[in-house]
XYZ file of C-alpha atoms in Angstrom:
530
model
C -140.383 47.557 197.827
C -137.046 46.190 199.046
C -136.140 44.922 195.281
C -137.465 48.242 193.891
C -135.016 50.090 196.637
C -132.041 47.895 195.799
C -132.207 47.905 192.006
C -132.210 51.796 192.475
C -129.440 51.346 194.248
C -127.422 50.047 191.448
C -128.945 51.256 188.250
C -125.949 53.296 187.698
C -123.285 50.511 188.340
C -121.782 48.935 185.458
C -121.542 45.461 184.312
C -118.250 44.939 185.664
C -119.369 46.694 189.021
C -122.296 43.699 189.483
C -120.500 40.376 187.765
C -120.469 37.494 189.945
C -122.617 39.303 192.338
C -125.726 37.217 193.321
C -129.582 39.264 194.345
C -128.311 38.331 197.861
C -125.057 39.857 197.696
C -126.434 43.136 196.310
C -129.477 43.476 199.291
C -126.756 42.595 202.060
C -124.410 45.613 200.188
C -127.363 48.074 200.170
C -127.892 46.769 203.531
C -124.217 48.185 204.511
C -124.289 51.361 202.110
C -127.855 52.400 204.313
C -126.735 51.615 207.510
C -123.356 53.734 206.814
C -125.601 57.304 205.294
C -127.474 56.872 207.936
C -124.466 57.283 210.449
C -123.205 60.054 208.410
C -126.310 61.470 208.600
C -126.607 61.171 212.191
C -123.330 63.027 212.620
C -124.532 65.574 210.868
C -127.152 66.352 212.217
C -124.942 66.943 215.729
C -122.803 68.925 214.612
C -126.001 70.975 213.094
C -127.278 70.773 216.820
C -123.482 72.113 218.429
C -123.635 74.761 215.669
C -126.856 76.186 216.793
C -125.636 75.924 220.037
C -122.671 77.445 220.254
C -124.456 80.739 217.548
C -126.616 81.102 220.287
C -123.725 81.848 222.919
C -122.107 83.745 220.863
C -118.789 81.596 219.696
C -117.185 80.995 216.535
C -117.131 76.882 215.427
C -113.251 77.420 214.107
C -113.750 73.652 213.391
C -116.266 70.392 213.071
C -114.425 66.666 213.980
C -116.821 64.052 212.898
C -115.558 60.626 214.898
C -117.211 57.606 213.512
C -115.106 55.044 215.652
C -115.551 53.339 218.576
C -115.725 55.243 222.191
C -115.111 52.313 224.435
C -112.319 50.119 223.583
C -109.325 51.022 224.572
C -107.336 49.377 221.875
C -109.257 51.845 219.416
C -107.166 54.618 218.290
C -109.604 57.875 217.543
C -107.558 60.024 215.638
C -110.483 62.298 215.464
C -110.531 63.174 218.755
C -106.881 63.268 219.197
C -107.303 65.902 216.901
C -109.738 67.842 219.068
C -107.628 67.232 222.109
C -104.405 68.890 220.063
C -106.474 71.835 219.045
C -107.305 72.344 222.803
C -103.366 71.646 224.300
C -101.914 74.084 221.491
C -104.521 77.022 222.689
C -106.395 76.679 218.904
C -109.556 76.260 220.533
C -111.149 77.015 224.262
C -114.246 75.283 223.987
C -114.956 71.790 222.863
C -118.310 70.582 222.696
C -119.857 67.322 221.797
C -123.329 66.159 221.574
C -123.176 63.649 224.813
C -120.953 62.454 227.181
C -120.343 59.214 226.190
C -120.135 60.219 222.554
C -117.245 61.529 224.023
C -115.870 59.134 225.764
C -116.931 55.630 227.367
C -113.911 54.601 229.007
C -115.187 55.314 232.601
C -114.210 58.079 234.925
C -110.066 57.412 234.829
C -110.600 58.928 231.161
C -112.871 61.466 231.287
C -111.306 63.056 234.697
C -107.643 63.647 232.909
C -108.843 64.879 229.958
C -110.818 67.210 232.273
C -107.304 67.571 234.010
C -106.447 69.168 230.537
C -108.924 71.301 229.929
C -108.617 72.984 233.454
C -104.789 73.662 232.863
C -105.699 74.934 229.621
C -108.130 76.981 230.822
C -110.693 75.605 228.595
C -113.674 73.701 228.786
C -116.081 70.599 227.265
C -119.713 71.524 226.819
C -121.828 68.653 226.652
C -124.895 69.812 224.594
C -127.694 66.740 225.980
C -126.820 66.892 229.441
C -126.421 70.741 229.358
C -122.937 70.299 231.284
C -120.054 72.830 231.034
C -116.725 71.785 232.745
C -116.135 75.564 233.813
C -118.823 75.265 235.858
C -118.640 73.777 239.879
C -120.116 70.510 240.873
C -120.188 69.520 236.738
C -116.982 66.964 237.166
C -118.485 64.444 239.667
C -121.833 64.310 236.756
C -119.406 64.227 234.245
C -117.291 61.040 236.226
C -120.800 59.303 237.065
C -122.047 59.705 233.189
C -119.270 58.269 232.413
C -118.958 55.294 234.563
C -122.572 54.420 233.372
C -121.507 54.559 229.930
C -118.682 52.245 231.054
C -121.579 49.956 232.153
C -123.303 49.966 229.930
C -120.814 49.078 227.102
C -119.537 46.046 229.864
C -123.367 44.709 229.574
C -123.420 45.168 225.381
C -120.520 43.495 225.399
C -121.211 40.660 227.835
C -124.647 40.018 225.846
C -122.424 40.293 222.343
C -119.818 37.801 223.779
C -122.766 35.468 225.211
C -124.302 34.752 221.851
C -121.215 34.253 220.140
C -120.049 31.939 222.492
C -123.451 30.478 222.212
C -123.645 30.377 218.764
C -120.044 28.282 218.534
C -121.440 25.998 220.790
C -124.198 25.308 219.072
C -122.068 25.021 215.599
C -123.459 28.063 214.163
C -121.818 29.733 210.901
C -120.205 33.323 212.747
C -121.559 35.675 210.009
C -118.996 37.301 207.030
C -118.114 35.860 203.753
C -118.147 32.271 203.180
C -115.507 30.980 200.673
C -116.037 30.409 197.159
C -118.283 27.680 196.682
C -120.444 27.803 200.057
C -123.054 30.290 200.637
C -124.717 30.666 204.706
C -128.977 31.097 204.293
C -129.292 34.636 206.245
C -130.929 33.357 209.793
C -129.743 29.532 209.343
C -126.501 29.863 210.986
C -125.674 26.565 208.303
C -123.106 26.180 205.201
C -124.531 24.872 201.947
C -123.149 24.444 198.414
C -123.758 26.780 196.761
C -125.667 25.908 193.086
C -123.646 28.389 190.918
C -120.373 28.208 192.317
C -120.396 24.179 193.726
C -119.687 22.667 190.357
C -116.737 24.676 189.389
C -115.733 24.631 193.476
C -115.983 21.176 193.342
C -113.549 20.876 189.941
C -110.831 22.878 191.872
C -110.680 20.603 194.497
C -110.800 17.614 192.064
C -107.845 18.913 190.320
C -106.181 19.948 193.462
C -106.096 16.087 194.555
C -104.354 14.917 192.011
C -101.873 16.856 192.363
C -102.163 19.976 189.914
C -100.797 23.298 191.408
C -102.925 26.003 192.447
C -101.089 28.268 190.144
C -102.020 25.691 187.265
C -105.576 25.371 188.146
C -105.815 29.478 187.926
C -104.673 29.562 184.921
C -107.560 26.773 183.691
C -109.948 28.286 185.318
C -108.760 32.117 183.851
C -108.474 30.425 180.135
C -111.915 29.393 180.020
C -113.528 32.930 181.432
C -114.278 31.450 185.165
C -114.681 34.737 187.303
C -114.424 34.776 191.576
C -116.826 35.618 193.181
C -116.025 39.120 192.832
C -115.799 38.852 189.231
C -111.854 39.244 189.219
C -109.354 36.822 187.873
C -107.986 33.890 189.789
C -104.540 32.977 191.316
C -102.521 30.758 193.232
C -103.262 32.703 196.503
C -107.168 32.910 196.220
C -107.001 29.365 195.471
C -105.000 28.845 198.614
C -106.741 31.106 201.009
C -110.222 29.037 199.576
C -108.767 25.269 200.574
C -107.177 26.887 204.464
C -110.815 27.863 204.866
C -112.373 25.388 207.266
C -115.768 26.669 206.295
C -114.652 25.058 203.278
C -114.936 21.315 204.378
C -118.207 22.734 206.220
C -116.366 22.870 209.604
C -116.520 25.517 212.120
C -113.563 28.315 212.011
C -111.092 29.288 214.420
C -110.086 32.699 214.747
C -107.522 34.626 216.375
C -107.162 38.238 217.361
C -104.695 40.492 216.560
C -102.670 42.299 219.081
C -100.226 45.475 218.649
C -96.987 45.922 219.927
C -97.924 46.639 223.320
C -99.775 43.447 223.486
C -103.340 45.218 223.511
C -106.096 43.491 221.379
C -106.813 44.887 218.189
C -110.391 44.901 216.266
C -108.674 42.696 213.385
C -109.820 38.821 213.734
C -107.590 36.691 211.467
C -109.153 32.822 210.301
C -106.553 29.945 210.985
C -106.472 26.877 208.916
C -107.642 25.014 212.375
C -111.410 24.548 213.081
C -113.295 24.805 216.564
C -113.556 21.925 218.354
C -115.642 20.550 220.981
C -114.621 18.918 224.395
C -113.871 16.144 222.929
C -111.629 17.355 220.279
C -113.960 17.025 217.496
C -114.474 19.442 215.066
C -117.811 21.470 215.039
C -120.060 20.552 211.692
C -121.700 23.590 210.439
C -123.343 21.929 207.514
C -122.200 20.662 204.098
C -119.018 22.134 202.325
C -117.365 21.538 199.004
C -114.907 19.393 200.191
C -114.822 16.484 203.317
C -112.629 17.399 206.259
C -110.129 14.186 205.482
C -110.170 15.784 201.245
C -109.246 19.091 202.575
C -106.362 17.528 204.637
C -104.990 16.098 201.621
C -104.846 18.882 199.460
C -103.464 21.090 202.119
C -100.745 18.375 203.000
C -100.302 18.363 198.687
C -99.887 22.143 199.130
C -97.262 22.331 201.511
C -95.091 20.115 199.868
C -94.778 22.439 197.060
C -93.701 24.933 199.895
C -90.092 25.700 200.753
C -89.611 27.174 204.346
C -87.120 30.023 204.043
C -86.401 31.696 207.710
C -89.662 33.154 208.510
C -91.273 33.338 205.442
C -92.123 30.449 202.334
C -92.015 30.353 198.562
C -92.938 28.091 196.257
C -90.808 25.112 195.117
C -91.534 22.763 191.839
C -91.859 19.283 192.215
C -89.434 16.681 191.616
C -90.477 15.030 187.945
C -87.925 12.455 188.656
C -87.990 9.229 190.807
C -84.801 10.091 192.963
C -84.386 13.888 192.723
C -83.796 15.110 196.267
C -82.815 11.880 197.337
C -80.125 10.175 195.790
C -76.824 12.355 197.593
C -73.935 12.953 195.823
C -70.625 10.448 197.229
C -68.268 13.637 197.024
C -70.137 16.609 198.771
C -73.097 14.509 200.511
C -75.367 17.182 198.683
C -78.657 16.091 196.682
C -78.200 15.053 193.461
C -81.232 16.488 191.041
C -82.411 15.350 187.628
C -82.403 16.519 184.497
C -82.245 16.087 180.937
C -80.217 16.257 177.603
C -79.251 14.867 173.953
C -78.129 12.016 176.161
C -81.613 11.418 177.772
C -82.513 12.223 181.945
C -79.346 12.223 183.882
C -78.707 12.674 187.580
C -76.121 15.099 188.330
C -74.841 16.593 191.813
C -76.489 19.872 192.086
C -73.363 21.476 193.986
C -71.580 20.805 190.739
C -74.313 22.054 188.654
C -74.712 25.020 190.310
C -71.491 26.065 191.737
C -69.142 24.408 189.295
C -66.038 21.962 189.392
C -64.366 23.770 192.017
C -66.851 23.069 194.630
C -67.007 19.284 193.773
C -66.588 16.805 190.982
C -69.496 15.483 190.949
C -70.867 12.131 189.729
C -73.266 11.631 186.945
C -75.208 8.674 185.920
C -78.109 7.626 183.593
C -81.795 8.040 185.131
C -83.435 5.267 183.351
C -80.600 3.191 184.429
C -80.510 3.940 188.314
C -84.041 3.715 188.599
C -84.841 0.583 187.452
C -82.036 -0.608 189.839
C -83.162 1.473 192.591
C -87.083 0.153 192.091
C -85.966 -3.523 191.826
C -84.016 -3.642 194.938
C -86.862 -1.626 196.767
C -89.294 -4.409 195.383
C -86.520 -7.354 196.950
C -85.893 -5.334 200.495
C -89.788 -5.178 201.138
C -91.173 -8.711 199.998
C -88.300 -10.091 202.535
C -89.491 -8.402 205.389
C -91.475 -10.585 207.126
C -94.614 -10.342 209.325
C -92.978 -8.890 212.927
C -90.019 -7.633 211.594
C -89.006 -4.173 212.825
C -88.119 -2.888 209.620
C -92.045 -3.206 208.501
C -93.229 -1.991 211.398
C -91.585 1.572 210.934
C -92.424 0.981 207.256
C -96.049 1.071 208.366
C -96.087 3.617 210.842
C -94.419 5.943 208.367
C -96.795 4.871 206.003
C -99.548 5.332 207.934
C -98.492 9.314 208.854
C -97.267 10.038 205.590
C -100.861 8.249 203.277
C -103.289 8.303 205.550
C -103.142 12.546 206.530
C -106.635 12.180 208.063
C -106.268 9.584 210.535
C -102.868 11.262 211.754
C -104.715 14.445 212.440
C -107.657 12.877 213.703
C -104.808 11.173 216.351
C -103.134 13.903 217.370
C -106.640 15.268 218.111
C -107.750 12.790 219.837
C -104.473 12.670 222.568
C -104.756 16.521 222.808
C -108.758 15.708 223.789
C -107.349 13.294 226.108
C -104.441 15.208 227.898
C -107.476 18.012 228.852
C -110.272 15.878 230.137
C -107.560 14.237 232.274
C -106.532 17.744 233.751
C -109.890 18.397 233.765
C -110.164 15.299 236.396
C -107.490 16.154 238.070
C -108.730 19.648 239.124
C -111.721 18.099 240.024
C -110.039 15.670 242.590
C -107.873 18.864 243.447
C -110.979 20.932 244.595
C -112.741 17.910 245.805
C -110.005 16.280 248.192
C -107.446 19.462 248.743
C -109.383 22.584 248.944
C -112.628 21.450 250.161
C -114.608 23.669 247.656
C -116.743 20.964 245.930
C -119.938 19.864 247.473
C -119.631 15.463 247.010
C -122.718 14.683 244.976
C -121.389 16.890 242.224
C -117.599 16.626 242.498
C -118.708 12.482 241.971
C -121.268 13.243 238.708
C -119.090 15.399 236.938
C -116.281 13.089 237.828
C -118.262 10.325 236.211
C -118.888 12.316 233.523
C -115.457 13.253 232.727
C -114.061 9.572 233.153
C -117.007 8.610 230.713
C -115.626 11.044 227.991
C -111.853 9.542 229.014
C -112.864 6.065 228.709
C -114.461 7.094 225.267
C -110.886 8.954 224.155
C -108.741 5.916 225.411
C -110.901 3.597 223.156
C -110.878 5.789 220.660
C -106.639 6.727 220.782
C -106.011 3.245 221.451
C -107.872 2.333 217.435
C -106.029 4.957 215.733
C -102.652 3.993 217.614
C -103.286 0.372 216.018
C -101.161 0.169 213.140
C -102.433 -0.526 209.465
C -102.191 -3.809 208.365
C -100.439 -3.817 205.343
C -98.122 -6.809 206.335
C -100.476 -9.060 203.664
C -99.609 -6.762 201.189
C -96.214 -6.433 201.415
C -95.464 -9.925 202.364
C -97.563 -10.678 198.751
C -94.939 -9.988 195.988
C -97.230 -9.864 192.880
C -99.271 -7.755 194.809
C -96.612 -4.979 195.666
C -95.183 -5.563 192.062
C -98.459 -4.355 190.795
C -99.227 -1.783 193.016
C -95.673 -0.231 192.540
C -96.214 -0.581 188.600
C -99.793 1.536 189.185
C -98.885 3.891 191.290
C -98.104 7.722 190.175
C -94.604 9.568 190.848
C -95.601 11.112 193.717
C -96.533 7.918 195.473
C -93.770 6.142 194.737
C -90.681 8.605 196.449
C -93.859 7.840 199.328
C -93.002 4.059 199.282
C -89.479 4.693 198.833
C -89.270 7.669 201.877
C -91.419 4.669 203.764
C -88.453 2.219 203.368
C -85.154 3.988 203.130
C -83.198 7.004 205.088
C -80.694 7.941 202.446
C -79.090 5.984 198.971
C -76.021 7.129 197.851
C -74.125 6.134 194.686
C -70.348 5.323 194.677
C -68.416 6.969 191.955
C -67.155 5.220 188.795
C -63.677 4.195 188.808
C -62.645 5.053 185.563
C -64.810 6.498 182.434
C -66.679 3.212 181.145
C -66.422 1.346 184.672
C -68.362 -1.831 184.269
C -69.189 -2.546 187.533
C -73.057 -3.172 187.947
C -75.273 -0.610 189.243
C -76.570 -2.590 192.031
C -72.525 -2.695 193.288
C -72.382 0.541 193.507
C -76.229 1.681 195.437
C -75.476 2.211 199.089
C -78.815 2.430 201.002
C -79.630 2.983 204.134
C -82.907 1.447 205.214
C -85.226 2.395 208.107
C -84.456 0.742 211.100
């Protein structure tokens, strides 16, 4: 019957109208569509009961105002009633009536008693048509303020019970409700992410593509040139791509959200996701299941993501890559501005960007053969790190840069950890507080959850103090085959890596005259970390 009800639903909509849309995805929209008539309806029928009403004491409805949002947050604006209220302050209309107090308003007796305030100086009145109250009337206001303030109540203990079971369900790593992102589907009842089997595999080839290093606008296109549809059925791009990967749900993780507030601070009904997942006590994040992606894979392509990024005040746009080994990081001797690659009949040069851009006026600039300066530049990177030696300072910042800049997962995963650590030690520290100072803790407890929170500390410290411990890499850099092949294998991308790992800045000295036969290696001033 349910199938029968929902393909009636849709027999009319047209191919475009149902592609991508799964049997699930149509019940839960006829699902909405019913529950939305049948509101409407409702109304209806109200204002069918106020009509009779007011026929049968002889007034004129001059106008209906059907109000469909919420009565009892304040943050709500109903412009419906507004309305209502105008038509009463501008003498339009001396009767108002609604079809129950709290339809009206649930805001408690503050509310209802000034707009009563108006109505009085108006010389008007609110008829109430299920409690049979008319404001004109004595001894109506105080049932009017105590409807109210049980309406106020009531909403307080809806909302508590709402609030409970969310906060329940987070706790208990429970999937919210909504839409999932593209490639994860929630069983209704299960509270769990899955893959899901028609959109994992092509989920699954976005993210592959993602790590190694393709752009988001580049995958869209792919994925547009060989017919691949959204969910939605609509073409992809760069930003649905993007708002997919900062999805938690994602990497099968919990997701934070935060709520919106308007300019006088008061909390809106507008929840936006952040890129940061729900964590537990101990800083973990909360599992909801099985994504498309693992936590430490999403971390990576975000991290690939932002470097295409260029922060501009307090907005972004995108920036291209560099396609060539020093671009961005060889500076220019005249104007100490970034000297950029780029090509010609003469092959890849490097050329001051000032110059390029600006012209001879702003600086001379300095130009010098690619193929040339990078050999130079990757042979004396090669010679600086096999002479390091096991100790040294300089490899130990190597490493730790190395270690933040490769290894994105394990940073987080640090930073997590300390935060974890910094509140279970405040969390001890109030304990003591209430324990020793105030007097407000009873001893057997103030010592178990004591215990308890230096258990979770100890478990933090042990934790911090494994991450803190620094790769060990000094084998392979102290091995210089090793690093000679691993430099010779590794892509573009992770070789300005090595090279940010090693050196702060390399600057090249101009020629002396056209044809200056000094040797490139004369002429590389570097400046190496630490």
């Amino acid at each position: 019957m349910a199938k029968q009800k929902v393909a009636e639903e849709f027999r009319d909509a047209t191919p475009e109208e149902l592609a991508g849309k799964r049997p699930d995805d149509l019940a839960d929209l006829y699902l909405r569509r019913s529950k939305k008539r049948e509101t409407v309806e409702t109304l209806k029928q109200h204002a069918r009961d106020l009509r009779r009403e007011m026929d049968r004491q002889g007034l004129t409805v001059r106008k209906v105002w059907l109000e469909q949002r919420s009565a009892s947050k304040a943050h709500v604006r109903r412009v419906k009633l507004e309305g209502a209220m105008d038509a009463v302050i501008a003498g339009e209309v001396k009767t108002l009536a609604v079809w129950k107090t709290d339809r009206f308003d649930r805001r408690g007796m503050a509310a209802i008693g000034s707009a009563l305030d108006e109505f009085d100086r108006r010389r008007a009145r609110l008829y109430v048509l299920q409690e049979n109250l008319d404001s004109s009337q004595q001894g109506t206001r105080i049932v009017f303020a105590i409807l109210a303030e049980r309406a106020r109540e009531e909403i307080k203990d809806l909302t508590l019970r709402v609030t409970t079971g969310k906060t329940a369900a987070r706790t208990a790593g429970k999937w919210p409700g909504g839409r999932t992102p593209y490639g994860v589907r929630s069983p209704k009842g299960s509270g769990r992410i899955e893959p899901d089997p028609s959109e994992y595999p092509y989920a699954r080839r976005i993210a592959d593509d993602l790590l190694l290093g393709r752009s988001a606008m580049r995958v869209a296109h792919t994925l547009n040139g060989e017919g691949i549809t959204t969910r939605d059925g609509a073409r992809w791009d760069a930003r649905a791509i993007t708002r997919m990967v900062r999805s938690t749900a994602w990497a099968g993780l919990l997701p934070e959200k935060n709520r919106l507030h308007d300019e006088f601070d008061q909390p809106l009904d507008v929840w936006v996701p952040t890129d940061e997942p729900v964590r537990d006590v101990e800083g973990n994040p909360v599992v909801i299941g099985k994504g498309v992606v693992t936590p430490g894979e999403r971390l990576r392509i975000l991290a690939l993501i932002d470097e295409r990024v260029a922060k501009i005040g307090g907005g972004a746009r995108g920036k291209r890559p560099h396609t060539t080994f020093l671009g961005g990081v060889l500076t220019c001797p005249r104007c100490k501005g970034s000297m950029t690659g780029s090509g010609g009949d003469r092959g890849r040069m490097y050329r001051c960007s000032a110059r390029a851009v600006h012209g001879k006026d702003v600086c001379a600039g300095v130009v010098v053969r690619a193929e040339r300066l990078d050999a130079a530049v990757e042979a004396m990177w090669l010679s600086h790190v096999s002479a390091l030696e096991y100790g040294d300072p300089g490899l130990d910042a190597i490493v730790r840069r190395w270690a933040v800049l490769h290894d994105v997962e394990r940073e987080t995963r640090r930073k997590d950890v300390m935060a974890a650590l910094d509140a279970a030690k405040s969390r001890r520290d109030k304990l003591e507080h209430d324990f020793y100072v105030e007097g407000t803790m009873a001893e057997d407890r103030f010592r178990f959850l004591s215990a308890e929170q230096t258990s979770v500390i100890d478990t933090l410290e042990s934790e911090a103090t494994e991450l803190a411990r620094e790769a060990d890499l000094s084998i392979f850099f102290a091995d210089g085959q090793a690093l000679t092949e691993a430099w010779q294998e590794s892509t573009m991308t992770d070789r300005r890596m090595l090279l940010g790992c090693v050196l702060k800045s390399l600057t090249i000295t101009p020629p002396r005259r056209q044809g200056d036969p000094t040797p490139i290696m004369d002429r590389i001033v570097p400046e190496w970390v630490a």
